[in-house]
Amino acid sequence: MDNVYRPYFDPEYENLSLRINPPRVCIDNSTCKDSTLVKVDSVNKPGILLEVVQVLTDLDLIITKAYISSDGGWFMDVFHVTDQQGNKVTDTKTIEHIEMALGPKGHSVTTDGVKTWPGKRVGVHSIGDHTAIELIGRDRPGLLSEISAVLTDLHCNVVSAEVWTHNMRLACVLYVNDDTTCRAVDDPIRLSAMEEQLKNLLGGRDDGGKAARTNFSMGFTHMDRRLHQMMFADRDYEIDVVTKDTDYAPSFQPIITVDRCEDKGYSVVNVRCKDRPKLLFDIVCTLTDMQYVVFHASISSDGPYALQEYYIRHMDGCILDTEGEKERVVKCLEAAVRRRVCEGLSLELCARDRVGLLSEVTRILRENGLSVRRAGVTTVGEQAMNVFYVRDASGNAVDMKTIEALRKEIGHTMMLNVKKVPANAKEPESSGWAKTSFFFGSLFERFLA
């Protein structure tokens, strides 16, 4: 059998189409009066839509409309984007970054199937060597404080982190280094001790049979992308009576339907919900993780609500045939929408970075009866910037007396800004939905025509 002839495949053959037809990126500030158009034409390849959306999202651009077509061998997208203030994108460096990342000169680093471009490494700003720690387990009040304390006791400094909670599950990615050398922690004995303590902290299996998990790596990853993957693998979309979160306003509940476009052989997924930043990324990320390919899509969010319409097939070319498949897609997309939703208060803290800062801050939050629902930690130079979305330990709104006590306790060493996360007062009405007929018209109507 060893002498059986096997054909030779040139490993560069897959890149031949890209070399013959390099991607084209056009940044258009003249066609639309209130947004910048980012047009991308490229040879179609698996995951390309997620790559493009990820680049725009990482630049904190707001995608107000998008029109996507990738049927056949070519990928053609148009994105209407603005900056955070709702203005056109005119910054030269931002435009050059988009052209570099998505154009023919773009180059990417792949880590476990996740692509990131130099210059925007998941909110980590020139931190040098680090160790990435991934944790997932059952959430409880004060858990982030306990995790931070363990890392401080092990002489690790947290330079960046992202923490999500959903359906009583916690997932976090932390970048740490040695508090003395500022280098990655790579000693096997030390890593083993760290893993053991963190696993003990997270516990074994919860009542639903889900096991806590820890993972260590030395490479960069895309935090939001990885957190979606972790929570999807943890099946956080499986809700039962005991663990269902109750801190979501009714208007945060997305309306998701799955239909069939028989003539064209697609499954049609419609998502309607209150618009928010990174919504498109979260939906595309989840569809990609579920092994679905988006062939056409129309996205709009001109008003307070977003409407997203996707024409998809499974990677094997099949559509969603069974009610069980459709129900699973609906549940997974609902979870993707809700993972970032936090009502209540956000606490923005800025302080001079020091070892144990995160442990100190989370301890103070815990002692004041606050539960962290989501958190982001970044370090820029010598400044640490932390954002915590909090509620009280019972999941209710935070009393302002607690906030005043918090100000008095940390105000002398840190800058604290308290913001009320906007809540939606009423259910969306039909007149509030954004329309998708601006460019393609209703894709569903066109395919059925």
Short mmCIF file of C-alpha atoms in Angstrom, two decimals:
data_model
loop_
_atom_site.label_atom_id
_atom_site.label_comp_id
_atom_site.label_asym_id
_atom_site.label_seq_id
_atom_site.Cartn_x
_atom_site.Cartn_y
_atom_site.Cartn_z
CA MET A 1 0.00 0.00 0.00
CA ASP A 2 2.91 2.33 0.61
CA ASN A 3 3.66 2.33 -3.15
CA VAL A 4 0.16 3.44 -4.16
CA TYR A 5 0.36 6.52 -6.34
CA ARG A 6 -0.96 9.68 -4.74
CA PRO A 7 -1.39 12.85 -6.80
CA TYR A 8 0.67 15.87 -5.82
CA PHE A 9 -1.11 19.06 -4.83
CA ASP A 10 0.83 22.28 -4.80
CA PRO A 11 0.12 23.95 -1.42
CA GLU A 12 0.21 27.33 -3.18
CA TYR A 13 -2.63 26.34 -5.52
CA GLU A 14 -5.27 27.51 -3.06
CA ASN A 15 -3.80 31.02 -3.17
CA LEU A 16 -3.67 31.13 -6.97
CA SER A 17 -7.10 32.73 -7.35
CA LEU A 18 -6.18 35.42 -4.85
CA ARG A 19 -2.97 36.18 -6.73
CA ILE A 20 -4.76 36.34 -10.08
CA ASN A 21 -7.73 38.31 -8.70
CA PRO A 22 -6.52 40.22 -5.64
CA PRO A 23 -9.21 41.73 -3.40
CA ARG A 24 -10.30 45.28 -4.15
CA VAL A 25 -11.30 47.73 -1.44
CA CYS A 26 -12.95 51.07 -2.14
CA ILE A 27 -13.58 53.71 0.53
CA ASP A 28 -16.29 56.03 -0.81
CA ASN A 29 -17.13 59.27 1.00
CA SER A 30 -19.02 60.95 -1.85
CA THR A 31 -21.95 58.68 -2.72
CA CYS A 32 -23.82 58.79 0.59
CA LYS A 33 -24.31 62.06 2.47
CA ASP A 34 -24.35 60.60 6.00
CA SER A 35 -22.04 57.57 5.92
CA THR A 36 -18.89 56.15 4.38
CA LEU A 37 -19.24 53.25 1.95
CA VAL A 38 -16.73 50.43 2.28
CA LYS A 39 -16.90 48.23 -0.81
CA VAL A 40 -15.07 44.91 -0.86
CA ASP A 41 -14.72 42.68 -3.94
CA SER A 42 -12.75 39.49 -3.55
CA VAL A 43 -12.50 35.84 -4.47
CA ASN A 44 -14.92 34.02 -2.19
CA LYS A 45 -13.45 31.84 0.55
CA PRO A 46 -14.70 30.34 3.82
CA GLY A 47 -14.98 32.87 6.64
CA ILE A 48 -14.34 35.95 4.52
CA LEU A 49 -17.51 37.75 5.69
CA LEU A 50 -16.51 37.36 9.32
CA GLU A 51 -13.01 38.63 8.54
CA VAL A 52 -14.35 41.81 6.93
CA VAL A 53 -16.90 42.50 9.67
CA GLN A 54 -14.25 41.84 12.32
CA VAL A 55 -11.88 44.43 10.83
CA LEU A 56 -14.58 47.12 10.75
CA THR A 57 -15.84 46.24 14.23
CA ASP A 58 -12.34 46.27 15.75
CA LEU A 59 -12.00 49.86 14.54
CA ASP A 60 -15.13 50.74 16.56
CA LEU A 61 -17.01 51.69 13.40
CA ILE A 62 -20.80 51.61 13.39
CA ILE A 63 -22.27 49.58 10.52
CA THR A 64 -25.64 51.14 9.68
CA LYS A 65 -26.31 49.14 6.51
CA ALA A 66 -24.71 46.24 4.70
CA TYR A 67 -25.43 44.38 1.49
CA ILE A 68 -23.71 41.06 1.03
CA SER A 69 -23.54 38.71 -1.94
CA SER A 70 -21.17 35.76 -2.19
CA ASP A 71 -22.97 33.22 -4.34
CA GLY A 72 -20.53 31.47 -6.67
CA GLY A 73 -16.85 32.23 -6.63
CA TRP A 74 -16.94 35.96 -5.94
CA PHE A 75 -17.59 37.95 -2.77
CA MET A 76 -19.12 41.46 -3.11
CA ASP A 77 -20.03 43.51 -0.05
CA VAL A 78 -21.06 47.09 0.59
CA PHE A 79 -20.97 48.45 4.16
CA HIS A 80 -22.33 51.84 5.25
CA VAL A 81 -20.24 52.88 8.25
CA THR A 82 -19.79 55.86 10.56
CA ASP A 83 -17.56 56.63 13.51
CA GLN A 84 -18.85 56.54 17.10
CA GLN A 85 -20.20 60.10 16.76
CA GLY A 86 -22.21 59.23 13.64
CA ASN A 87 -19.87 61.03 11.25
CA LYS A 88 -18.23 59.81 8.06
CA VAL A 89 -14.87 58.07 8.36
CA THR A 90 -12.29 60.64 7.29
CA ASP A 91 -9.32 59.76 9.46
CA THR A 92 -6.45 58.90 7.11
CA LYS A 93 -4.94 56.24 9.38
CA THR A 94 -8.29 54.46 9.76
CA ILE A 95 -8.86 54.43 6.00
CA GLU A 96 -5.33 53.18 5.36
CA HIS A 97 -5.81 50.41 7.93
CA ILE A 98 -9.02 49.21 6.24
CA GLU A 99 -7.32 49.22 2.83
CA MET A 100 -4.28 47.41 4.20
CA ALA A 101 -6.21 44.80 6.18
CA LEU A 102 -8.76 43.95 3.50
CA GLY A 103 -6.85 44.78 0.34
CA PRO A 104 -4.21 42.86 -1.64
CA LYS A 105 -1.42 43.98 0.68
CA GLY A 106 -3.24 42.77 3.75
CA HIS A 107 -1.66 39.98 5.71
CA SER A 108 -3.06 38.11 8.65
CA VAL A 109 -1.98 35.84 11.44
CA THR A 110 -4.13 32.78 12.01
CA THR A 111 -4.62 31.38 15.50
CA ASP A 112 -7.00 28.45 15.80
CA GLY A 113 -8.86 29.64 12.73
CA VAL A 114 -9.15 33.21 14.01
CA LYS A 115 -7.57 35.96 11.95
CA THR A 116 -6.32 39.20 13.42
CA TRP A 117 -4.27 41.94 11.85
CA PRO A 118 -1.22 43.60 13.41
CA GLY A 119 -2.12 46.97 14.85
CA LYS A 120 -5.42 45.84 16.36
CA ARG A 121 -4.75 42.87 18.57
CA VAL A 122 -7.94 42.55 20.50
CA GLY A 123 -7.57 45.75 22.45
CA VAL A 124 -4.13 44.74 23.73
CA HIS A 125 -1.79 47.67 23.28
CA SER A 126 1.93 46.84 23.08
CA ILE A 127 1.95 44.79 26.25
CA GLY A 128 4.96 42.66 25.36
CA ASP A 129 5.07 38.98 26.32
CA HIS A 130 2.00 37.55 27.98
CA THR A 131 0.12 34.38 28.77
CA ALA A 132 -3.53 34.06 27.74
CA ILE A 133 -5.86 32.34 30.21
CA GLU A 134 -9.32 31.14 29.21
CA LEU A 135 -11.84 30.29 31.91
CA ILE A 136 -15.44 29.15 31.77
CA GLY A 137 -17.70 27.93 34.57
CA ARG A 138 -20.81 28.59 36.61
CA ASP A 139 -21.15 32.25 37.56
CA ARG A 140 -21.72 33.47 41.10
CA PRO A 141 -21.39 36.81 42.92
CA GLY A 142 -17.77 37.72 43.58
CA LEU A 143 -16.26 35.11 41.22
CA LEU A 144 -14.25 37.66 39.21
CA SER A 145 -12.86 39.05 42.48
CA GLU A 146 -11.76 35.56 43.54
CA ILE A 147 -10.11 34.89 40.16
CA SER A 148 -8.24 38.20 40.34
CA ALA A 149 -7.07 37.48 43.90
CA VAL A 150 -5.70 34.06 42.91
CA LEU A 151 -3.72 35.56 40.03
CA THR A 152 -2.32 38.28 42.28
CA ASP A 153 -1.26 35.70 44.89
CA LEU A 154 0.51 33.81 42.09
CA HIS A 155 2.45 36.98 41.18
CA CYS A 156 0.64 37.52 37.92
CA ASN A 157 -0.39 40.93 36.64
CA VAL A 158 -3.56 41.19 34.52
CA VAL A 159 -2.85 43.56 31.63
CA SER A 160 -5.99 42.91 29.61
CA ALA A 161 -9.19 40.95 30.08
CA GLU A 162 -12.72 40.52 28.79
CA VAL A 163 -15.45 38.92 30.91
CA TRP A 164 -18.94 37.88 29.80
CA THR A 165 -21.77 36.29 31.77
CA HIS A 166 -24.91 34.74 30.32
CA ASN A 167 -27.46 32.27 31.68
CA MET A 168 -25.48 31.84 34.90
CA ARG A 169 -22.29 31.00 33.01
CA LEU A 170 -19.08 33.03 33.10
CA ALA A 171 -16.47 33.09 30.34
CA CYS A 172 -13.35 35.20 30.38
CA VAL A 173 -10.09 35.67 28.53
CA LEU A 174 -7.25 37.24 30.51
CA TYR A 175 -3.77 38.28 29.38
CA VAL A 176 -1.28 38.09 32.24
CA ASN A 177 2.45 38.36 32.75
CA ASP A 178 4.90 37.94 35.60
CA ASP A 179 4.61 40.85 38.01
CA THR A 180 8.40 41.15 38.29
CA THR A 181 9.79 40.42 34.84
CA CYS A 182 6.74 41.51 32.80
CA ARG A 183 7.34 38.40 30.70
CA ALA A 184 5.03 35.53 29.84
CA VAL A 185 4.49 32.88 32.50
CA ASP A 186 5.83 29.75 30.79
CA ASP A 187 7.18 27.62 33.64
CA PRO A 188 5.23 24.30 33.50
CA ILE A 189 5.22 23.87 37.29
CA ARG A 190 3.90 27.37 37.83
CA LEU A 191 1.27 26.99 35.11
CA SER A 192 0.16 23.68 36.60
CA ALA A 193 -0.27 25.27 40.03
CA MET A 194 -2.20 28.15 38.47
CA GLU A 195 -4.50 25.78 36.58
CA GLU A 196 -5.18 23.70 39.69
CA GLN A 197 -6.11 26.72 41.81
CA LEU A 198 -8.34 28.21 39.13
CA LYS A 199 -10.12 24.90 38.55
CA ASN A 200 -10.74 24.57 42.29
CA LEU A 201 -12.14 28.09 42.26
CA LEU A 202 -14.48 27.38 39.36
CA GLY A 203 -15.52 24.04 40.84
CA GLY A 204 -16.26 20.80 39.03
CA ARG A 205 -19.57 20.17 37.32
CA ASP A 206 -22.62 22.26 38.08
CA ASP A 207 -26.19 21.08 38.51
CA GLY A 208 -26.62 20.92 34.75
CA GLY A 209 -23.62 18.65 34.31
CA LYS A 210 -21.43 21.33 32.71
CA ALA A 211 -17.77 21.21 33.63
CA ALA A 212 -15.56 24.19 34.40
CA ARG A 213 -12.62 24.58 32.02
CA THR A 214 -9.29 26.39 31.94
CA ASN A 215 -6.87 26.83 29.07
CA PHE A 216 -3.46 28.50 28.69
CA SER A 217 -1.70 29.76 25.56
CA MET A 218 1.12 32.12 24.58
CA GLY A 219 -0.44 33.52 21.38
CA PHE A 220 -2.81 36.34 20.56
CA THR A 221 -6.47 35.62 19.94
CA HIS A 222 -9.49 37.75 19.18
CA MET A 223 -11.22 38.15 22.53
CA ASP A 224 -14.80 38.65 21.35
CA ARG A 225 -14.46 35.89 18.78
CA ARG A 226 -13.04 33.51 21.35
CA LEU A 227 -15.68 34.32 23.98
CA HIS A 228 -18.43 33.50 21.48
CA GLN A 229 -16.72 30.21 20.70
CA MET A 230 -16.31 29.36 24.38
CA MET A 231 -19.92 30.10 25.29
CA PHE A 232 -21.25 28.30 22.22
CA ALA A 233 -19.17 25.22 23.09
CA ASP A 234 -20.47 25.52 26.67
CA ARG A 235 -24.05 25.49 25.32
CA ASP A 236 -25.06 28.64 27.14
CA TYR A 237 -28.04 28.84 24.78
CA GLU A 238 -29.64 25.92 26.58
CA ILE A 239 -31.90 27.67 29.07
CA ASP A 240 -33.78 25.98 31.88
CA VAL A 241 -36.09 27.31 34.57
CA VAL A 242 -33.37 27.40 37.22
CA THR A 243 -30.70 29.31 35.34
CA LYS A 244 -32.66 31.64 33.08
CA ASP A 245 -31.52 35.26 33.43
CA THR A 246 -34.24 37.73 34.35
CA ASP A 247 -32.40 41.02 33.96
CA TYR A 248 -33.28 41.63 30.31
CA ALA A 249 -35.99 44.11 29.36
CA PRO A 250 -38.60 42.66 26.99
CA SER A 251 -37.40 44.91 24.15
CA PHE A 252 -33.96 43.29 24.33
CA GLN A 253 -35.52 39.98 23.36
CA PRO A 254 -34.80 39.47 19.65
CA ILE A 255 -37.43 38.24 17.22
CA ILE A 256 -35.81 35.52 15.10
CA THR A 257 -37.43 33.45 12.38
CA VAL A 258 -36.12 30.76 10.04
CA ASP A 259 -37.91 30.20 6.72
CA ARG A 260 -37.20 28.40 3.48
CA CYS A 261 -36.57 29.86 0.05
CA GLU A 262 -37.49 26.76 -1.93
CA ASP A 263 -36.74 28.05 -5.42
CA LYS A 264 -33.18 29.12 -4.63
CA GLY A 265 -32.36 26.45 -2.06
CA TYR A 266 -31.62 28.70 0.91
CA SER A 267 -32.73 28.92 4.51
CA VAL A 268 -33.70 32.51 5.34
CA VAL A 269 -32.90 33.81 8.82
CA ASN A 270 -34.46 37.10 9.94
CA VAL A 271 -33.27 38.84 13.10
CA ARG A 272 -35.13 41.83 14.53
CA CYS A 273 -34.05 43.47 17.76
CA LYS A 274 -32.94 46.65 19.43
CA ASP A 275 -29.83 47.82 17.65
CA ARG A 276 -26.52 48.01 19.48
CA PRO A 277 -22.80 48.11 18.63
CA LYS A 278 -21.24 44.88 17.30
CA LEU A 279 -24.60 43.25 16.65
CA LEU A 280 -23.65 42.27 13.09
CA PHE A 281 -20.36 40.79 14.26
CA ASP A 282 -22.08 38.72 16.94
CA ILE A 283 -24.63 37.27 14.50
CA VAL A 284 -22.10 36.46 11.76
CA CYS A 285 -19.70 35.01 14.32
CA THR A 286 -22.35 32.63 15.63
CA LEU A 287 -23.51 31.53 12.19
CA THR A 288 -19.87 30.81 11.33
CA ASP A 289 -19.35 28.80 14.53
CA MET A 290 -22.45 26.77 13.66
CA GLN A 291 -20.89 25.89 10.28
CA TYR A 292 -23.35 27.92 8.20
CA VAL A 293 -22.33 29.89 5.12
CA VAL A 294 -23.93 33.28 4.38
CA PHE A 295 -24.57 33.62 0.64
CA HIS A 296 -26.63 36.81 0.68
CA ALA A 297 -27.60 39.25 3.40
CA SER A 298 -29.19 42.63 3.89
CA ILE A 299 -28.58 44.59 7.10
CA SER A 300 -30.15 47.86 8.19
CA SER A 301 -30.27 49.82 11.44
CA ASP A 302 -31.24 53.37 10.52
CA GLY A 303 -33.68 53.64 13.38
CA PRO A 304 -33.44 52.36 16.94
CA TYR A 305 -34.07 48.82 15.76
CA ALA A 306 -32.07 46.57 13.49
CA LEU A 307 -33.30 44.18 10.83
CA GLN A 308 -30.92 41.54 9.51
CA GLU A 309 -31.81 39.07 6.78
CA TYR A 310 -29.48 36.17 5.92
CA TYR A 311 -29.65 33.54 3.18
CA ILE A 312 -27.67 30.59 4.42
CA ARG A 313 -26.80 26.95 3.85
CA HIS A 314 -24.81 24.53 5.94
CA MET A 315 -21.23 24.01 4.84
CA ASP A 316 -22.28 20.70 3.27
CA GLY A 317 -24.71 22.60 1.04
CA CYS A 318 -27.88 21.58 2.89
CA ILE A 319 -30.56 23.90 4.20
CA LEU A 320 -32.26 23.63 7.60
CA ASP A 321 -34.71 20.79 7.08
CA THR A 322 -35.93 19.90 10.55
CA GLU A 323 -37.72 21.91 13.20
CA GLY A 324 -35.00 20.88 15.65
CA GLU A 325 -32.31 22.52 13.50
CA LYS A 326 -34.35 25.70 13.16
CA GLU A 327 -35.00 25.86 16.90
CA ARG A 328 -31.29 25.43 17.63
CA VAL A 329 -30.37 28.28 15.26
CA VAL A 330 -32.96 30.55 16.89
CA LYS A 331 -31.69 29.75 20.40
CA CYS A 332 -28.04 30.23 19.44
CA LEU A 333 -28.70 33.59 17.77
CA GLU A 334 -30.78 34.76 20.75
CA ALA A 335 -27.81 33.93 22.98
CA ALA A 336 -25.42 35.77 20.64
CA VAL A 337 -27.57 38.90 20.82
CA ARG A 338 -27.99 38.78 24.61
CA ARG A 339 -24.42 38.04 25.69
CA ARG A 340 -23.45 41.71 25.41
CA VAL A 341 -26.72 43.13 26.74
CA CYS A 342 -26.32 44.66 30.19
CA GLU A 343 -28.89 46.82 31.89
CA GLY A 344 -28.16 48.84 34.98
CA LEU A 345 -24.93 50.76 35.53
CA SER A 346 -21.52 50.81 33.94
CA LEU A 347 -18.56 51.86 36.07
CA GLU A 348 -15.59 53.27 34.17
CA LEU A 349 -12.42 53.38 36.23
CA CYS A 350 -9.10 54.87 35.22
CA ALA A 351 -5.98 54.60 37.37
CA ARG A 352 -2.25 54.26 37.17
CA ASP A 353 -1.54 50.61 36.45
CA ARG A 354 -0.08 48.55 39.26
CA VAL A 355 0.14 44.91 40.29
CA GLY A 356 -3.06 43.75 41.97
CA LEU A 357 -5.21 46.64 40.72
CA LEU A 358 -7.92 44.40 39.25
CA SER A 359 -7.98 42.32 42.42
CA GLU A 360 -8.41 45.46 44.54
CA VAL A 361 -11.17 46.94 42.39
CA THR A 362 -13.19 43.72 42.15
CA ARG A 363 -12.81 43.15 45.90
CA ILE A 364 -14.29 46.59 46.57
CA LEU A 365 -17.17 45.91 44.19
CA ARG A 366 -17.86 42.59 45.92
CA GLU A 367 -17.72 44.12 49.41
CA ASN A 368 -20.28 46.70 48.30
CA GLY A 369 -22.64 43.97 47.17
CA LEU A 370 -22.15 44.50 43.43
CA SER A 371 -22.17 41.65 40.91
CA VAL A 372 -20.18 42.06 37.69
CA ARG A 373 -22.18 41.04 34.61
CA ARG A 374 -19.58 42.08 32.05
CA ALA A 375 -16.14 43.62 32.24
CA GLY A 376 -13.37 44.92 30.03
CA VAL A 377 -9.82 45.59 31.22
CA THR A 378 -7.16 47.29 29.10
CA THR A 379 -3.74 48.77 29.76
CA VAL A 380 -2.39 51.64 27.66
CA GLY A 381 1.10 52.66 28.68
CA GLU A 382 1.00 53.19 32.43
CA GLN A 383 -2.76 53.71 32.56
CA ALA A 384 -5.28 50.98 33.32
CA MET A 385 -8.82 51.49 32.04
CA ASN A 386 -11.52 49.19 33.39
CA VAL A 387 -15.23 49.05 32.59
CA PHE A 388 -17.62 47.03 34.75
CA TYR A 389 -21.32 46.47 34.08
CA VAL A 390 -22.86 45.81 37.47
CA ARG A 391 -26.06 44.98 39.31
CA ASP A 392 -26.60 44.08 42.93
CA ALA A 393 -26.02 40.52 44.13
CA SER A 394 -29.69 39.65 43.55
CA GLY A 395 -29.61 40.88 39.96
CA ASN A 396 -31.53 44.08 40.68
CA ALA A 397 -30.65 47.69 39.90
CA VAL A 398 -27.91 49.26 42.02
CA ASP A 399 -28.94 51.67 44.75
CA MET A 400 -27.31 55.09 44.30
CA LYS A 401 -26.29 55.07 47.97
CA THR A 402 -24.04 52.13 47.08
CA ILE A 403 -22.48 54.16 44.27
CA GLU A 404 -21.80 57.08 46.59
CA ALA A 405 -20.14 54.74 49.09
CA LEU A 406 -18.07 53.36 46.23
CA ARG A 407 -16.98 56.84 45.17
CA LYS A 408 -15.80 57.63 48.68
CA GLU A 409 -13.80 54.42 48.91
CA ILE A 410 -11.95 54.57 45.62
CA GLY A 411 -12.23 58.20 44.60
CA HIS A 412 -8.89 59.18 46.11
CA THR A 413 -6.88 56.72 44.00
CA MET A 414 -8.94 56.27 40.81
CA MET A 415 -11.11 58.26 38.46
CA LEU A 416 -14.65 56.86 38.47
CA ASN A 417 -17.35 57.60 35.91
CA VAL A 418 -20.81 56.11 36.43
CA LYS A 419 -23.18 55.71 33.49
CA LYS A 420 -26.68 54.32 33.35
CA VAL A 421 -26.88 51.74 30.58
CA PRO A 422 -29.88 52.81 28.46
CA ALA A 423 -32.92 50.61 28.95
CA ASN A 424 -35.65 50.17 26.37
CA ALA A 425 -38.94 51.50 27.61
CA LYS A 426 -41.33 49.78 25.22
CA GLU A 427 -41.66 47.03 22.72
CA PRO A 428 -40.66 47.98 19.17
CA GLU A 429 -43.55 48.88 16.91
CA SER A 430 -43.72 47.96 13.26
CA SER A 431 -42.98 51.52 12.21
CA GLY A 432 -39.77 51.42 14.21
CA TRP A 433 -38.11 48.62 12.27
CA ALA A 434 -35.36 49.65 9.92
CA LYS A 435 -36.07 48.89 6.28
CA THR A 436 -33.94 46.72 3.99
CA SER A 437 -35.24 47.98 0.66
CA PHE A 438 -32.69 50.80 0.25
CA PHE A 439 -30.32 48.88 -2.01
CA PHE A 440 -31.39 45.33 -2.81
CA GLY A 441 -35.01 45.66 -1.79
CA SER A 442 -36.29 42.74 0.20
CA LEU A 443 -34.02 39.89 -0.73
CA PHE A 444 -36.76 37.41 0.07
CA GLU A 445 -39.15 39.09 -2.39
CA ARG A 446 -36.48 39.23 -5.10
CA PHE A 447 -35.61 35.54 -4.79
CA LEU A 448 -39.26 34.51 -4.89
CA ALA A 449 -39.96 36.70 -7.91
#
